[in-house]
CSV table of C-alpha atoms in Angstrom, one decimal:
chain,number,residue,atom,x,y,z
A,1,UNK,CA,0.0,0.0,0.0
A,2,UNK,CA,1.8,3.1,-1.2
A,3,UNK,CA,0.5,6.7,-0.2
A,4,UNK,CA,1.5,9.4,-1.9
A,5,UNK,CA,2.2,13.0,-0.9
A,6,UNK,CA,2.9,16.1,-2.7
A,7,UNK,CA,5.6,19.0,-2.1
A,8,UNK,CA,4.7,21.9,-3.5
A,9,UNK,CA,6.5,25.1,-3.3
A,10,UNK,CA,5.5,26.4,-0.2
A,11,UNK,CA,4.0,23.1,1.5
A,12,UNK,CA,4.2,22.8,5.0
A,13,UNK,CA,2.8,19.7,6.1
A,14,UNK,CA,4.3,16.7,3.6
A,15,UNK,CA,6.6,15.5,6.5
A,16,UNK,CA,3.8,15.3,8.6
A,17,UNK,CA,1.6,13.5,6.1
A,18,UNK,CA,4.0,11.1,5.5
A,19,UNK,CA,5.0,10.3,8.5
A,20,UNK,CA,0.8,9.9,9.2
A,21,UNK,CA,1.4,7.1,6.4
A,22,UNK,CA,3.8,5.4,7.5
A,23,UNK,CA,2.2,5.1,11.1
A,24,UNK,CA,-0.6,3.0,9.7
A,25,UNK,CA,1.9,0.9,8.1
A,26,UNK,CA,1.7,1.9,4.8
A,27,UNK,CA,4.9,3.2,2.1
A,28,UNK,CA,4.9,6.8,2.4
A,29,UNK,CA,6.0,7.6,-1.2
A,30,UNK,CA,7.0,12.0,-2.4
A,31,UNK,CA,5.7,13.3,-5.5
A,32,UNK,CA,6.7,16.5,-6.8
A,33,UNK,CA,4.4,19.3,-8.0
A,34,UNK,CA,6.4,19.5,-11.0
A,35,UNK,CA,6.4,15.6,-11.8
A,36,UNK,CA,3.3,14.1,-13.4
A,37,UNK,CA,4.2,10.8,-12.6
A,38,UNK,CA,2.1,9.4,-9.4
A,39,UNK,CA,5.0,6.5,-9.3
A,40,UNK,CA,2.2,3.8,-8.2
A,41,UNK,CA,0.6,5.2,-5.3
A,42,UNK,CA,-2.6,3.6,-4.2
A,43,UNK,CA,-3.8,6.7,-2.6
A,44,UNK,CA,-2.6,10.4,-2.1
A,45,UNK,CA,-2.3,13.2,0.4
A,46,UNK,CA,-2.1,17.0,-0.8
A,47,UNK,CA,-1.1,18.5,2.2
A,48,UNK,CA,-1.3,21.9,3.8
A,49,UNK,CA,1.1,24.9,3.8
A,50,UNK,CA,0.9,27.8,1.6
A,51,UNK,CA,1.7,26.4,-2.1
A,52,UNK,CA,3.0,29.5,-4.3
A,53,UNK,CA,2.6,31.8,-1.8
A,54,UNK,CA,-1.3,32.0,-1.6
A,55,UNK,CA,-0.4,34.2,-4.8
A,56,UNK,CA,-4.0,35.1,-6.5
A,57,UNK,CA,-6.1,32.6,-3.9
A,58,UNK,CA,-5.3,30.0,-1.7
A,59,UNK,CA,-4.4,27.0,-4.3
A,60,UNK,CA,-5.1,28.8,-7.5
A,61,UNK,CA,-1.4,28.3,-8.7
A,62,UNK,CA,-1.1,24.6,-7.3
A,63,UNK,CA,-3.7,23.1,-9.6
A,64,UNK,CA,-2.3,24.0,-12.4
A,65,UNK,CA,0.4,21.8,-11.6
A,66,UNK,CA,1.8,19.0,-13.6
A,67,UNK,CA,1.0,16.6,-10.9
A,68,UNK,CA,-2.4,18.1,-10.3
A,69,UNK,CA,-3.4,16.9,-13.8
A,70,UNK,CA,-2.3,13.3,-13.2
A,71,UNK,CA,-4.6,13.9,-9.2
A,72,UNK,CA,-7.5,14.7,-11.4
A,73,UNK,CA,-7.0,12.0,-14.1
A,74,UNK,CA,-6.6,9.5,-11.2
A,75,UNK,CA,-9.4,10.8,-8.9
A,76,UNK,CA,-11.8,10.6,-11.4
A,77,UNK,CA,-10.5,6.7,-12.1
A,78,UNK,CA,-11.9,6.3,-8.6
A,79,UNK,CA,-8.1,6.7,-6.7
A,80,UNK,CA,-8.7,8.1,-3.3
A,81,UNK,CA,-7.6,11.5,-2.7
A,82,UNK,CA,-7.2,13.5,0.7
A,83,UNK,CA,-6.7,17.1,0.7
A,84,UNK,CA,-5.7,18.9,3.9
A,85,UNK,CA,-6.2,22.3,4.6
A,86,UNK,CA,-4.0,24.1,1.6
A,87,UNK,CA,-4.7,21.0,0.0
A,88,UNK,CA,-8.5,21.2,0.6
A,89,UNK,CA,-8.2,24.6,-1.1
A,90,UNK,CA,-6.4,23.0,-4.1
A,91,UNK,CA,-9.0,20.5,-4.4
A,92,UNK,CA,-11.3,23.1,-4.7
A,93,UNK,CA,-9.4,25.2,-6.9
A,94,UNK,CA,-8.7,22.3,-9.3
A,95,UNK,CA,-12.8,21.1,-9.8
A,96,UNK,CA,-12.6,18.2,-7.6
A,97,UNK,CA,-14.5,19.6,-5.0
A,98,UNK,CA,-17.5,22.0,-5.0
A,99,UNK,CA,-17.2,25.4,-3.3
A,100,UNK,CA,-14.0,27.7,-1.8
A,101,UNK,CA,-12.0,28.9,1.2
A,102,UNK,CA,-12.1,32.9,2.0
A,103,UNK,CA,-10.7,34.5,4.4
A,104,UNK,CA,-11.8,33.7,8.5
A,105,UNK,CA,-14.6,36.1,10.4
A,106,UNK,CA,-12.5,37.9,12.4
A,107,UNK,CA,-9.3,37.8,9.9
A,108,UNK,CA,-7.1,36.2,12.6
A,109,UNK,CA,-4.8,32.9,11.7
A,110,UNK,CA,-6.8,30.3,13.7
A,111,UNK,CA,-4.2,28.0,15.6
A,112,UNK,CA,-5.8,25.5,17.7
A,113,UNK,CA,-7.2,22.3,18.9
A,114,UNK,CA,-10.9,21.6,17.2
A,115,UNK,CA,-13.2,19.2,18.1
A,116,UNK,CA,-15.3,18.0,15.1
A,117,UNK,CA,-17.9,15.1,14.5
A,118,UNK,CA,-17.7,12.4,11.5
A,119,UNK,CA,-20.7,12.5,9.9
A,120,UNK,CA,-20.3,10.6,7.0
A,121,UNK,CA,-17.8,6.8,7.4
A,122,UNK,CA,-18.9,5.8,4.4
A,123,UNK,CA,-16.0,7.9,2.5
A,124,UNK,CA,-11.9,6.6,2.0
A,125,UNK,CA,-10.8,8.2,4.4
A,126,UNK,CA,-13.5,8.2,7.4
A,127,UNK,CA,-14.3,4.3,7.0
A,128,UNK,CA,-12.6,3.4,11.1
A,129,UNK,CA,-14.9,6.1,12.6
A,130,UNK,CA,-18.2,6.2,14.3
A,131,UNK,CA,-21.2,7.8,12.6
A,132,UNK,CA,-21.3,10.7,14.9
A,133,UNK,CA,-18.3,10.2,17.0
A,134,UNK,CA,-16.2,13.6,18.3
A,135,UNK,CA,-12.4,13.8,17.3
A,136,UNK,CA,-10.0,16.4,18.3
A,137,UNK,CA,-7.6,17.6,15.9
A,138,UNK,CA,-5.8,20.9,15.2
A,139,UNK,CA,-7.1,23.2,12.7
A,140,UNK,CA,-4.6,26.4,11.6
A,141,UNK,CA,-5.1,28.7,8.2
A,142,UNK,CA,-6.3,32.1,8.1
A,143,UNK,CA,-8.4,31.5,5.0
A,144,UNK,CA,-10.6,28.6,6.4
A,145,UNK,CA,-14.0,29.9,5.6
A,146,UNK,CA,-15.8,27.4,3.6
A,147,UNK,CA,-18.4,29.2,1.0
A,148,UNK,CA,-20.3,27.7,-1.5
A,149,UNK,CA,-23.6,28.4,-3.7
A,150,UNK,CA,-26.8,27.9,-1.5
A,151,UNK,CA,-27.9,25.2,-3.8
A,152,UNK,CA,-24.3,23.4,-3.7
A,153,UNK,CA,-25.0,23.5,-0.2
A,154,UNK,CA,-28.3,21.9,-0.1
A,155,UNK,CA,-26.7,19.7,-2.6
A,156,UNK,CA,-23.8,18.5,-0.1
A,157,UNK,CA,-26.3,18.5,2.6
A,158,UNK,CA,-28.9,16.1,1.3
A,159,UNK,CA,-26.9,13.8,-0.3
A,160,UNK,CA,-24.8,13.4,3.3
A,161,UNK,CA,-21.6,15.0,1.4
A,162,UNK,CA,-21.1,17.4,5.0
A,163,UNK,CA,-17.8,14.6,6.3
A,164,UNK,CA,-17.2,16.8,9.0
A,165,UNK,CA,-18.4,19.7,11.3
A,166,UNK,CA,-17.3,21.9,13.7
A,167,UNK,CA,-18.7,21.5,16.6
A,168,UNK,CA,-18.2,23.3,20.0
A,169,UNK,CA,-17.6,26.4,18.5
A,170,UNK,CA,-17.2,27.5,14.6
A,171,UNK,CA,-13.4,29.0,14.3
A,172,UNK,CA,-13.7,30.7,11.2
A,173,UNK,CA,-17.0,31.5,9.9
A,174,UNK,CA,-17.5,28.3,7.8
A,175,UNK,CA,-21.1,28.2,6.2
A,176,UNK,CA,-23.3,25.2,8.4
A,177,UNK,CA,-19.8,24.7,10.1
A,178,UNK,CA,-18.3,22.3,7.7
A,179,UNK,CA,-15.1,21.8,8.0
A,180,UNK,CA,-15.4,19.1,5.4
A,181,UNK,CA,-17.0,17.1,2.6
A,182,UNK,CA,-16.6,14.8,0.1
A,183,UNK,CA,-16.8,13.9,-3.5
A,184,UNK,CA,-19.8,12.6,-5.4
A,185,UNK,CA,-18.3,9.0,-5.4
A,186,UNK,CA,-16.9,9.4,-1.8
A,187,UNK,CA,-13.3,9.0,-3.1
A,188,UNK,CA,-12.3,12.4,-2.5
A,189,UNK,CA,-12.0,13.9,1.0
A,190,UNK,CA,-10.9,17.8,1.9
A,191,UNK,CA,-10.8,19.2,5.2
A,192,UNK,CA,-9.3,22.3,6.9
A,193,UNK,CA,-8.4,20.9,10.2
A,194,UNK,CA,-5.1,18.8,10.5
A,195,UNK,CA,-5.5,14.8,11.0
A,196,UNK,CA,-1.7,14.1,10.3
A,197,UNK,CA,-0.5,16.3,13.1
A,198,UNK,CA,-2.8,14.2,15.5
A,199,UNK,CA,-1.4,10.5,15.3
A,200,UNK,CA,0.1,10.2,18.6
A,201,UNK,CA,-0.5,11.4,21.9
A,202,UNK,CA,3.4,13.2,22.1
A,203,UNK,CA,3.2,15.4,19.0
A,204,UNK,CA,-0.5,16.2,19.1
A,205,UNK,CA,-3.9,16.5,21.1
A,206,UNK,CA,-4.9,12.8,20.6
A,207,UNK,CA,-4.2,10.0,18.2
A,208,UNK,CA,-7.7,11.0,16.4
A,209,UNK,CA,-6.1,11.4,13.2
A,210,UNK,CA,-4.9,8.3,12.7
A,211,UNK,CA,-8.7,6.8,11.7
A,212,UNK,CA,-8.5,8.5,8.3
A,213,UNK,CA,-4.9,7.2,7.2
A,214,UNK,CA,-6.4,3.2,8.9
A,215,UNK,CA,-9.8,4.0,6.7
A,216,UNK,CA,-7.3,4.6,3.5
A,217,UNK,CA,-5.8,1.4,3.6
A,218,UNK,CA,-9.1,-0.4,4.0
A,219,UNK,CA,-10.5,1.6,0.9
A,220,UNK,CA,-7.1,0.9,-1.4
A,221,UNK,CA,-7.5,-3.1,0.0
A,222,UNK,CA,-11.5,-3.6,-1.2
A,223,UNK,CA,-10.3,-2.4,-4.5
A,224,UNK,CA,-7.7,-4.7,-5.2
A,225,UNK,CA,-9.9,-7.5,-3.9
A,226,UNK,CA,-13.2,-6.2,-5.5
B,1,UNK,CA,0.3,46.3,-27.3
B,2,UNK,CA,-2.8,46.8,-25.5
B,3,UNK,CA,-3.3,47.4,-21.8
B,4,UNK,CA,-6.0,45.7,-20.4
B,5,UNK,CA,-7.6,46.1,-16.8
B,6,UNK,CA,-9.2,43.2,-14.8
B,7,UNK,CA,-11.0,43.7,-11.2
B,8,UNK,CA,-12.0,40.7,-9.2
B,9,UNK,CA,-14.8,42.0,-6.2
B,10,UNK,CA,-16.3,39.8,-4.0
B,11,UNK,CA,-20.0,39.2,-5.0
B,12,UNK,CA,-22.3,40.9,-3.2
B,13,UNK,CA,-23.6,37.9,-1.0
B,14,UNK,CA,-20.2,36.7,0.1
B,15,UNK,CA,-19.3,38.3,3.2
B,16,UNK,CA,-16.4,40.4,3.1
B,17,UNK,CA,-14.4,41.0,6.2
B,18,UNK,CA,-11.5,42.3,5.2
B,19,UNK,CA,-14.4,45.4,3.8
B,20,UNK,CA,-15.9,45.6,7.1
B,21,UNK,CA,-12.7,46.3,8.5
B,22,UNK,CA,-12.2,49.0,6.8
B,23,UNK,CA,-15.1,50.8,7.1
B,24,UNK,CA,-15.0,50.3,10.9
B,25,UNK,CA,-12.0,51.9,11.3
B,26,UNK,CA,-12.5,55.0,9.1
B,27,UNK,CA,-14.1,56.9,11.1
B,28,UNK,CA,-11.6,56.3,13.8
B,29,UNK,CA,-8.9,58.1,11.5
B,30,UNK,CA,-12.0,60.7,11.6
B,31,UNK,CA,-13.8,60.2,7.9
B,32,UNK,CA,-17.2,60.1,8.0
B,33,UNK,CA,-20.1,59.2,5.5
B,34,UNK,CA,-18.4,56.0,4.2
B,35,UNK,CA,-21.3,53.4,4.3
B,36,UNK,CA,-19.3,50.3,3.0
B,37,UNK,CA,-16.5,49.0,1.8
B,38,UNK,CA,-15.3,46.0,-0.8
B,39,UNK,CA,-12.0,44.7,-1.3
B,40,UNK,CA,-11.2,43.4,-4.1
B,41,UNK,CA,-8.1,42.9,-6.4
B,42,UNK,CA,-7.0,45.0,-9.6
B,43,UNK,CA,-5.0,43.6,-12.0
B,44,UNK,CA,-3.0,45.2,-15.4
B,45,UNK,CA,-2.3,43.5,-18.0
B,46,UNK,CA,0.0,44.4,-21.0
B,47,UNK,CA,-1.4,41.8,-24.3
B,48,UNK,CA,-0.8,41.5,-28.3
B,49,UNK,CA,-3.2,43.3,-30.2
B,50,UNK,CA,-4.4,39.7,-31.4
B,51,UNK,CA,-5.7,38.6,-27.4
B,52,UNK,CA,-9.8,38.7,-28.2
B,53,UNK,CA,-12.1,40.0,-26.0
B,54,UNK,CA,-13.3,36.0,-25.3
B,55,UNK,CA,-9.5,35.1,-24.3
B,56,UNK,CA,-9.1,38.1,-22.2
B,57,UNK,CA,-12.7,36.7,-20.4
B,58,UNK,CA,-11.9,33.1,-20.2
B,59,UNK,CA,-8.2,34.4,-18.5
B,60,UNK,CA,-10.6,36.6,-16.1
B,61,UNK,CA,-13.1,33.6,-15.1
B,62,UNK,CA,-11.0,31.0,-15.3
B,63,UNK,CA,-7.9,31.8,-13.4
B,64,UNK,CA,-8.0,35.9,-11.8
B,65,UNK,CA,-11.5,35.3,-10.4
B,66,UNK,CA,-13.1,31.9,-8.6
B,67,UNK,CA,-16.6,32.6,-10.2
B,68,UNK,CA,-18.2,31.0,-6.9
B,69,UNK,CA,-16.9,34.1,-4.2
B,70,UNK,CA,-16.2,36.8,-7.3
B,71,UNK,CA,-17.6,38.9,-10.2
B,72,UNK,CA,-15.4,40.3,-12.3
B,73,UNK,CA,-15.2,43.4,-15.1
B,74,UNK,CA,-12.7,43.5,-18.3
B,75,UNK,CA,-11.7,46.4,-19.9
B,76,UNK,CA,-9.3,47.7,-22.4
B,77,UNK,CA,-7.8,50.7,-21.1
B,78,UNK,CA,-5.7,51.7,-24.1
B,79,UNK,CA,-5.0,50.3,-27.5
């Protein structure tokens, strides 16, 4: 099981995600924005920082990226996709996922520990949780304000596309307090809060985190087999 | 050569704080009478004479603006 994570200019987080990969046991493998070639991944991470600067918006630059294509090609070929935080925003950028990131209520960088709820396990990356359960992970960007058309909205909301929400307080403004969604096909996860900074108790607030890189490898598996 | 102007401005349902800051603090610098402010971005733009007006709008919508959060106006400034 090979997961794959990107290094942008500007990324913060690949270490991070990688190492989150590698906890669960599986290769941890770098792809380079400039590189279309996925080199075999089963699965891959676009993780957070601020790719290009933030030049223009928050992950306009990054999709334009020769590896981007091949994330789109592969995503839509059913290959599970994770997007954190930047990575969300690139997501967004590139078409993948409905709607955008502005800036936070308040315009303050957000740096903190956020509880959320999983609403939806039935997505790659949220198959080891609990309908409902509470996980605490940290969430940090300034521009974490999800927005979207009203009727996107509805759209994500009735067809259970809301992953997961903010609860016990909304840090940024986010419309319904998502903090994040899926794809159509449930393939393709973004989120703004952090779950590869919380994979042990050590380095982070819990060990929550480590449920979406487990669900991943479940998810890569019942293709293979299917 | 033509010079071409593009600005991006937040639709007017997207909430715009980085606006509202603004206008809160004007009158603490003592101006008055401003209601409300937009921020948005300007951008300039130097093109060959043969850039259409439907390349200059696909450039605009495509990649300067995120049609979900922002209109957008085009206009050829000189020529």
């Amino acid at each position: 099981m090979k997961i794959g994570v990107i290094t942008f200019p500007g990324t913060l987080d690949d270490v991070d995600a990688a190492r989150a990969a590698r906890a669960v046991g599986a290769e941890a493998v770098s792809l380079w924005h400039a590189d279309d070639d996925l080199r075999g991944v089963d699965a891959v991470v676009v993780p957070g920082g601020f790719s290009y600067g933030d030049y223009l918006r928050a992950g306009a630059i990054a999709r334009f990226a020769p590896v981007m294509q091949s994330v789109v090609d592969a995503a839509r070929g059913g290959m599970p996709v994770l997007g954190i935080c930047n990575g969300f925003q690139i997501l967004c950028e590139a078409g993948l996922l409905p709607g955008v990131m502005l800036r936070n209520v308040g315009l303050h960088f957000v740096c903190k520990d956020q509880w959320l709820r999983v609403e939806n396990t039935e997505t790659a990356w949220t198959t080891r949780f609990d309908t409902g359960a509470d996980i605490l992970i940290p969430v940090k960007n300034i521009d974490g304000r999800y927005t979207a058309s009203a009727e996107t909205v509805r759209e994500l909301e009735a067809e259970g596309r809301v992953v997961f929400r903010y609860v016990d307080g909304n840090p940024n403004g986010s419309i319904n307090d998502i903090a994040g969604i899926c794809s159509a096909n449930r393939r393709v996860v973004g989120l703004m809060p952090h779950p590869e900074h919380a994979i042990d108790a050590l380095t982070g607030p819990s060990d929550d985190g480590l449920g979406v890189f487990y669900s991943v490898l479940d998810a890569t598996r019942s293709l293979v087999t299917a | 050569m033509a010079r071409v102007v593009v600005d991006v401005i937040p639709k007017p349902e997207i909430l715009d704080p980085q606006g509202q800051a603004i206008v809160k603090a004007l009158p603490r610098l003592g101006f008055t009478g401003v209601k409300d402010v937009r921020q948005g971005k300007h951008f300039e733009l130097e093109v060959d004479d043969e850039v259409d007006d439907a390349t200059l709008a696909k450039i605009a919508e495509s990649f300067l603006s995120n049609p979900v959060i922002e209109d957008y106006v085009v206009r050829r400034v000189e020529s």
